[in-house]
PDB file of C-alpha atoms in Angstrom:
ATOM      1  CA  PHE A   1       0.000   0.000   0.000  1.00 90.00           C
ATOM      2  CA  TYR A   2       0.981   3.629  -0.487  1.00 97.00           C
ATOM      3  CA  GLU A   3       0.077   6.200   2.148  1.00 97.00           C
ATOM      4  CA  VAL A   4      -0.689   9.597   0.614  1.00 96.00           C
ATOM      5  CA  ASN A   5      -0.653  12.535   3.029  1.00 96.00           C
ATOM      6  CA  TYR A   6      -2.229  15.802   1.915  1.00 93.00           C
ATOM      7  CA  VAL A   7      -3.884  18.976   3.156  1.00 90.00           C
ATOM      8  CA  GLY A   8      -7.470  19.533   2.036  1.00 84.00           C
ATOM      9  CA  GLU A   9     -10.213  22.001   2.900  1.00 86.00           C
ATOM     10  CA  ALA A  10     -10.858  20.142   6.148  1.00 88.00           C
ATOM     11  CA  GLY A  11      -7.173  20.122   7.090  1.00 92.00           C
ATOM     12  CA  ALA A  12      -4.495  17.432   7.051  1.00 94.00           C
ATOM     13  CA  ALA A  13      -5.568  13.942   5.996  1.00 94.00           C
ATOM     14  CA  HIS A  14      -4.207  10.740   4.532  1.00 94.00           C
ATOM     15  CA  SER A  15      -5.416   7.832   2.398  1.00 95.00           C
ATOM     16  CA  MET A  16      -4.118   4.395   1.453  1.00 97.00           C
ATOM     17  CA  TYR A  17      -3.843   3.274  -2.172  1.00 98.00           C
ATOM     18  CA  ASP A  18      -2.750   0.150  -4.036  1.00 98.00           C
ATOM     19  CA  ILE A  19      -1.739   2.155  -7.106  1.00 98.00           C
ATOM     20  CA  VAL A  20      -0.752   5.834  -7.366  1.00 98.00           C
ATOM     21  CA  VAL A  21      -0.355   7.900 -10.546  1.00 98.00           C
ATOM     22  CA  VAL A  22       1.443  11.256 -10.282  1.00 98.00           C
ATOM     23  CA  ALA A  23      -0.069  13.546 -12.938  1.00 95.00           C
ATOM     24  CA  THR A  24       1.806  16.796 -12.366  1.00 94.00           C
ATOM     25  CA  PRO A  25       5.337  17.848 -13.369  1.00 94.00           C
ATOM     26  CA  LEU A  26       7.889  16.896 -10.721  1.00 95.00           C
ATOM     27  CA  HIS A  27      10.121  19.902 -11.305  1.00 90.00           C
ATOM     28  CA  GLN A  28      11.286  22.879  -9.272  1.00 84.00           C
ATOM     29  CA  GLY A  29       8.518  25.446  -8.975  1.00 82.00           C
ATOM     30  CA  MET A  30       5.911  23.066 -10.416  1.00 86.00           C
ATOM     31  CA  SER A  31       5.019  20.853  -7.451  1.00 90.00           C
ATOM     32  CA  ASP A  32       5.727  20.401  -3.744  1.00 90.00           C
ATOM     33  CA  ILE A  33       5.296  16.625  -3.609  1.00 95.00           C
ATOM     34  CA  ASN A  34       7.779  14.752  -1.432  1.00 95.00           C
ATOM     35  CA  PHE A  35       8.428  11.008  -1.406  1.00 97.00           C
ATOM     36  CA  SER A  36       9.560   9.508   1.894  1.00 95.00           C
ATOM     37  CA  GLY A  37      10.455   5.998   2.997  1.00 94.00           C
ATOM     38  CA  PHE A  38      11.548   4.746  -0.437  1.00 96.00           C
ATOM     39  CA  SER A  39      14.761   2.863  -1.127  1.00 93.00           C
ATOM     40  CA  PRO A  40      16.320   3.861  -3.402  1.00 93.00           C
ATOM     41  CA  ALA A  41      15.100   7.395  -2.836  1.00 96.00           C
ATOM     42  CA  ILE A  42      12.696   9.008  -5.323  1.00 96.00           C
ATOM     43  CA  PRO A  43      13.621  12.622  -6.154  1.00 95.00           C
ATOM     44  CA  SER A  44      11.004  15.293  -5.488  1.00 94.00           C
ATOM     45  CA  HIS A  45      12.242  17.235  -8.510  1.00 94.00           C
ATOM     46  CA  PHE A  46      13.810  16.073 -11.752  1.00 93.00           C
ATOM     47  CA  PRO A  47      16.286  18.319 -13.635  1.00 90.00           C
ATOM     48  CA  GLY A  48      15.073  20.687 -16.324  1.00 88.00           C
ATOM     49  CA  ARG A  49      12.897  23.766 -16.508  1.00 88.00           C
ATOM     50  CA  TYR A  50       9.631  24.748 -18.157  1.00 89.00           C
ATOM     51  CA  HIS A  51       9.053  27.472 -20.739  1.00 88.00           C
ATOM     52  CA  GLN A  52       6.829  30.349 -19.614  1.00 89.00           C
ATOM     53  CA  THR A  53       3.967  31.443 -21.852  1.00 91.00           C
ATOM     54  CA  VAL A  54       1.758  34.459 -21.182  1.00 93.00           C
ATOM     55  CA  ALA A  55      -1.776  34.701 -22.562  1.00 91.00           C
ATOM     56  CA  THR A  56      -3.346  38.167 -22.620  1.00 93.00           C
ATOM     57  CA  LEU A  57      -7.071  38.556 -23.297  1.00 90.00           C
ATOM     58  CA  VAL A  58      -7.909  42.091 -24.395  1.00 91.00           C
ATOM     59  CA  HIS A  59     -11.416  43.490 -24.905  1.00 87.00           C
ATOM     60  CA  GLY A  60     -10.580  46.292 -27.271  1.00 86.00           C
ATOM     61  CA  LEU A  61     -10.054  47.665 -30.739  1.00 87.00           C
ATOM     62  CA  LEU A  62      -7.136  46.183 -32.685  1.00 88.00           C
ATOM     63  CA  ASN A  63      -4.663  48.501 -34.407  1.00 91.00           C
ATOM     64  CA  VAL A  64      -4.511  46.679 -37.742  1.00 90.00           C
ATOM     65  CA  SER A  65      -1.629  48.836 -38.983  1.00 92.00           C
ATOM     66  CA  TYR A  66       0.534  47.133 -36.332  1.00 92.00           C
ATOM     67  CA  LEU A  67       0.234  44.000 -38.466  1.00 90.00           C
ATOM     68  CA  GLY A  68       1.562  45.819 -41.528  1.00 90.00           C
ATOM     69  CA  THR A  69      -1.712  46.067 -43.410  1.00 90.00           C
ATOM     70  CA  THR A  70      -3.264  49.118 -45.045  1.00 90.00           C
ATOM     71  CA  GLU A  71      -6.773  47.690 -44.799  1.00 87.00           C
ATOM     72  CA  LYS A  72      -9.395  49.613 -42.884  1.00 84.00           C
ATOM     73  CA  PRO A  73     -10.338  47.941 -39.572  1.00 80.00           C
ATOM     74  CA  GLU A  74     -13.845  47.154 -40.833  1.00 78.00           C
ATOM     75  CA  ASN A  75     -12.342  45.381 -43.871  1.00 83.00           C
ATOM     76  CA  PHE A  76      -9.781  43.359 -41.919  1.00 83.00           C
ATOM     77  CA  PHE A  77     -11.176  39.842 -41.506  1.00 82.00           C
ATOM     78  CA  VAL A  78      -8.068  37.872 -40.507  1.00 85.00           C
ATOM     79  CA  SER A  79      -8.938  35.953 -37.330  1.00 83.00           C
ATOM     80  CA  ASP A  80      -5.532  34.496 -36.421  1.00 88.00           C
ATOM     81  CA  VAL A  81      -1.973  35.769 -36.848  1.00 90.00           C
ATOM     82  CA  LEU A  82       1.117  33.654 -36.116  1.00 90.00           C
ATOM     83  CA  THR A  83       4.773  34.631 -36.274  1.00 90.00           C
ATOM     84  CA  LEU A  84       8.127  32.856 -36.176  1.00 88.00           C
ATOM     85  CA  ASP A  85       9.997  36.097 -35.488  1.00 89.00           C
ATOM     86  CA  LYS A  86      11.674  35.564 -32.118  1.00 83.00           C
ATOM     87  CA  ALA A  87      12.161  39.322 -31.734  1.00 86.00           C
ATOM     88  CA  SER A  88       8.410  39.952 -31.919  1.00 88.00           C
ATOM     89  CA  GLU A  89       6.586  40.945 -28.737  1.00 87.00           C
ATOM     90  CA  ILE A  90       3.884  38.381 -29.507  1.00 90.00           C
ATOM     91  CA  HIS A  91       3.886  34.833 -30.854  1.00 90.00           C
ATOM     92  CA  SER A  92       0.254  34.802 -31.908  1.00 91.00           C
ATOM     93  CA  LEU A  93      -2.789  37.037 -32.055  1.00 90.00           C
ATOM     94  CA  GLY A  94      -6.352  35.849 -32.463  1.00 86.00           C
ATOM     95  CA  SER A  95      -9.891  37.159 -32.465  1.00 83.00           C
ATOM     96  CA  LEU A  96     -12.798  35.983 -30.332  1.00 78.00           C
ATOM     97  CA  ASN A  97     -16.301  37.221 -30.975  1.00 69.00           C
ATOM     98  CA  PRO A  98     -18.757  36.780 -28.104  1.00 60.00           C
ATOM     99  CA  VAL A  99     -22.417  37.490 -28.805  1.00 45.00           C
ATOM    100  CA  LYS A 100     -22.775  40.822 -27.032  1.00 51.00           C
ATOM    101  CA  ILE A 101     -19.919  43.260 -27.670  1.00 48.00           C
ATOM    102  CA  PRO A 102     -19.806  46.874 -28.860  1.00 56.00           C
ATOM    103  CA  LYS A 103     -19.561  47.366 -32.617  1.00 60.00           C
ATOM    104  CA  GLY A 104     -15.971  47.359 -33.833  1.00 55.00           C
ATOM    105  CA  TYR A 105     -14.678  45.672 -30.663  1.00 53.00           C
ATOM    106  CA  SER A 106     -13.474  42.132 -30.168  1.00 57.00           C
ATOM    107  CA  TYR A 107     -11.782  39.961 -27.607  1.00 49.00           C
ATOM    108  CA  SER A 108      -8.222  39.420 -28.791  1.00 63.00           C
ATOM    109  CA  PRO A 109      -6.110  36.748 -27.074  1.00 63.00           C
ATOM    110  CA  ALA A 110      -2.391  37.338 -27.541  1.00 74.00           C
ATOM    111  CA  SER A 111       0.266  34.759 -26.709  1.00 81.00           C
ATOM    112  CA  GLN A 112       3.761  35.906 -25.862  1.00 84.00           C
ATOM    113  CA  PRO A 113       6.851  34.792 -23.886  1.00 85.00           C
ATOM    114  CA  LYS A 114       6.567  37.635 -21.356  1.00 90.00           C
ATOM    115  CA  PRO A 115       3.871  40.061 -20.175  1.00 92.00           C
ATOM    116  CA  LEU A 116       2.943  42.874 -22.562  1.00 92.00           C
ATOM    117  CA  SER A 117       4.057  46.317 -21.422  1.00 94.00           C
ATOM    118  CA  GLN A 118       1.848  49.387 -21.577  1.00 95.00           C
ATOM    119  CA  LYS A 119       3.833  50.464 -24.639  1.00 94.00           C
ATOM    120  CA  ASN A 120       3.197  47.112 -26.339  1.00 93.00           C
ATOM    121  CA  LEU A 121      -0.526  47.368 -25.678  1.00 94.00           C
ATOM    122  CA  GLN A 122      -0.656  50.894 -27.081  1.00 95.00           C
ATOM    123  CA  GLN A 123       1.086  49.675 -30.241  1.00 94.00           C
ATOM    124  CA  ILE A 124      -1.192  46.680 -30.779  1.00 92.00           C
ATOM    125  CA  PHE A 125      -4.540  48.193 -29.726  1.00 92.00           C
ATOM    126  CA  LEU A 126      -6.135  51.561 -30.423  1.00 91.00           C
ATOM    127  CA  SER A 127      -8.193  51.329 -27.242  1.00 91.00           C
ATOM    128  CA  TRP A 128      -9.429  48.746 -24.743  1.00 93.00           C
ATOM    129  CA  ASP A 129     -11.938  48.303 -21.954  1.00 90.00           C
ATOM    130  CA  SER A 130     -10.428  45.394 -20.058  1.00 91.00           C
ATOM    131  CA  ILE A 131      -7.323  43.213 -19.973  1.00 93.00           C
ATOM    132  CA  SER A 132      -6.871  39.778 -18.418  1.00 92.00           C
ATOM    133  CA  GLU A 133      -3.468  38.099 -18.183  1.00 94.00           C
ATOM    134  CA  LYS A 134      -2.561  34.501 -17.411  1.00 92.00           C
ATOM    135  CA  ARG A 135       0.995  33.218 -16.981  1.00 91.00           C
ATOM    136  CA  TRP A 136       1.898  29.554 -16.877  1.00 86.00           C
ATOM    137  CA  LEU A 137       4.800  27.192 -17.420  1.00 88.00           C
ATOM    138  CA  ALA A 138       3.456  25.601 -20.581  1.00 87.00           C
ATOM    139  CA  TYR A 139       5.986  23.005 -21.740  1.00 89.00           C
ATOM    140  CA  PRO A 140       9.556  21.818 -21.099  1.00 90.00           C
ATOM    141  CA  SER A 141      12.446  23.896 -22.373  1.00 88.00           C
ATOM    142  CA  TYR A 142      14.092  21.597 -24.902  1.00 85.00           C
ATOM    143  CA  SER A 143      17.639  22.900 -24.931  1.00 78.00           C
ATOM    144  CA  PRO A 144      21.115  21.392 -24.439  1.00 72.00           C
ATOM    145  CA  PRO A 145      22.336  19.665 -22.435  1.00 68.00           C
ATOM    146  CA  HIS A 146      19.852  16.989 -23.408  1.00 64.00           C
ATOM    147  CA  ARG A 147      18.475  15.169 -20.388  1.00 70.00           C
ATOM    148  CA  ARG A 148      17.126  11.662 -20.088  1.00 82.00           C
ATOM    149  CA  THR A 149      13.369  11.302 -19.947  1.00 89.00           C
ATOM    150  CA  PRO A 150      12.225  10.746 -16.337  1.00 93.00           C
ATOM    151  CA  PRO A 151      11.003   7.201 -15.586  1.00 94.00           C
ATOM    152  CA  PHE A 152       7.350   6.282 -16.037  1.00 95.00           C
ATOM    153  CA  ILE A 153       7.640   3.861 -13.100  1.00 96.00           C
ATOM    154  CA  LEU A 154       8.878   5.586  -9.942  1.00 97.00           C
ATOM    155  CA  HIS A 155       8.302   2.542  -7.728  1.00 97.00           C
ATOM    156  CA  ASP A 156       6.556  -0.835  -7.910  1.00 96.00           C
ATOM    157  CA  ARG A 157       3.024   0.592  -8.332  1.00 97.00           C
ATOM    158  CA  LEU A 158       3.844   4.305  -8.370  1.00 98.00           C
ATOM    159  CA  TYR A 159       3.650   5.828 -11.863  1.00 98.00           C
ATOM    160  CA  TYR A 160       4.603   9.194 -13.349  1.00 98.00           C
ATOM    161  CA  LEU A 161       2.360  10.379 -16.216  1.00 97.00           C
ATOM    162  CA  ASN A 162       4.211  13.621 -17.031  1.00 95.00           C
ATOM    163  CA  ALA A 163       7.447  11.859 -17.931  1.00 94.00           C
ATOM    164  CA  VAL A 164       6.196  11.852 -21.537  1.00 93.00           C
ATOM    165  CA  GLU A 165       6.468  15.662 -21.717  1.00 93.00           C
ATOM    166  CA  TRP A 166      10.241  15.391 -21.990  1.00 91.00           C
ATOM    167  CA  ALA A 167       9.868  13.380 -25.176  1.00 88.00           C
ATOM    168  CA  ALA A 168       7.127  15.575 -26.676  1.00 88.00           C
ATOM    169  CA  SER A 169       4.686  17.970 -25.042  1.00 88.00           C
ATOM    170  CA  ALA A 170       1.055  18.249 -26.168  1.00 87.00           C
ATOM    171  CA  MET A 171      -2.386  17.487 -24.782  1.00 87.00           C
ATOM    172  CA  GLU A 172      -2.568  14.522 -27.138  1.00 92.00           C
ATOM    173  CA  MET A 173       0.705  13.140 -25.737  1.00 92.00           C
ATOM    174  CA  SER A 174      -0.635  13.414 -22.184  1.00 92.00           C
ATOM    175  CA  ALA A 175      -3.777  11.526 -23.234  1.00 94.00           C
ATOM    176  CA  ILE A 176      -1.656   8.782 -24.821  1.00 93.00           C
ATOM    177  CA  SER A 177       0.535   8.632 -21.718  1.00 94.00           C
ATOM    178  CA  ALA A 178      -2.539   8.302 -19.470  1.00 96.00           C
ATOM    179  CA  ARG A 179      -3.889   5.430 -21.560  1.00 95.00           C
ATOM    180  CA  ASN A 180      -0.537   3.658 -21.641  1.00 93.00           C
ATOM    181  CA  LEU A 181      -0.054   4.048 -17.886  1.00 96.00           C
ATOM    182  CA  ALA A 182      -3.546   2.665 -17.216  1.00 96.00           C
ATOM    183  CA  LEU A 183      -2.730  -0.374 -19.365  1.00 95.00           C
ATOM    184  CA  LEU A 184       0.710  -0.734 -17.778  1.00 96.00           C
ATOM    185  CA  ALA A 185      -0.718  -0.582 -14.245  1.00 97.00           C
ATOM    186  CA  HIS A 186      -3.415  -3.115 -15.169  1.00 96.00           C
ATOM    187  CA  HIS A 187      -1.008  -5.579 -16.768  1.00 95.00           C
ATOM    188  CA  ARG A 188       1.506  -5.345 -13.920  1.00 96.00           C
ATOM    189  CA  TRP A 189      -1.222  -5.666 -11.256  1.00 96.00           C
ATOM    190  CA  TYR A 190      -2.566  -8.857 -12.855  1.00 96.00           C
ATOM    191  CA  GLU A 191       0.956 -10.068 -13.707  1.00 93.00           C
ATOM    192  CA  GLN A 192       0.236 -10.085 -17.443  1.00 91.00           C
ATOM    193  CA  THR A 193       3.869  -9.406 -18.266  1.00 87.00           C
ATOM    194  CA  GLY A 194       3.472 -10.808 -21.772  1.00 85.00           C
ATOM    195  CA  LYS A 195       1.411  -7.743 -22.680  1.00 86.00           C
ATOM    196  CA  ILE A 196       4.157  -5.296 -21.639  1.00 85.00           C
ATOM    197  CA  ASP A 197       6.873  -4.063 -24.040  1.00 80.00           C
ATOM    198  CA  GLN A 198       5.789  -6.272 -26.932  1.00 75.00           C
ATOM    199  CA  GLU A 199       8.475  -5.762 -29.553  1.00 72.00           C
ATOM    200  CA  ASP A 200       6.326  -7.100 -32.430  1.00 72.00           C
ATOM    201  CA  LEU A 201       3.107  -5.317 -31.398  1.00 67.00           C
ATOM    202  CA  HIS A 202       3.315  -2.650 -34.120  1.00 67.00           C
ATOM    203  CA  THR A 203       3.815  -5.279 -36.825  1.00 70.00           C
ATOM    204  CA  ARG A 204       0.918  -7.412 -35.567  1.00 64.00           C
ATOM    205  CA  LEU A 205      -1.444  -4.433 -35.353  1.00 60.00           C
ATOM    206  CA  LYS A 206      -0.603  -3.440 -38.940  1.00 60.00           C
ATOM    207  CA  GLY A 207      -1.371  -6.998 -40.017  1.00 56.00           C
ATOM    208  CA  GLU A 208      -4.756  -6.923 -38.273  1.00 50.00           C
ATOM    209  CA  LEU A 209      -5.678  -3.732 -40.122  1.00 42.00           C
TER     210      LEU A 209
END
């Protein structure tokens, strides 16, 4: 059994589990989970850092000339703008259109590596009524030195879902990792070792199709 100690709304508590799946990044600044009583020891944090992304939702009037167009605002119908220019203040700019908004206004979500300054906002928008900003560590920073992918199995029946992010990071990858971990936990629990790491599985599946 694994004893999980945590602090909830009612205070400190603990529960016992046969199988535990950790589904949060075990990296500095991302979680405060500690593992105690394991031999060999399980690290609380693996090496590596996450890339910060800032999403800014602006209810305002876009300055279309900022995008290098000579179109009038009412004739500008581009809904999404993406850029590969690393020097740009923004990585992407999109348009959302809720039902009830003033004429000529739109909700424009902008994605950028750091918060937009007042100067940036004045360049991108002619005017605005409200601004909402959300910062989060979106995905691993894939830069040298290359690190090994953390293990999917931390202990006998203790699994780590987010290890897949260090191979490739996307919602689809997390979904695949969750499915694979569920199958892995099931097969190991029922000692169906023949269903784990099947080298010819891909070939057999292609044959079945």
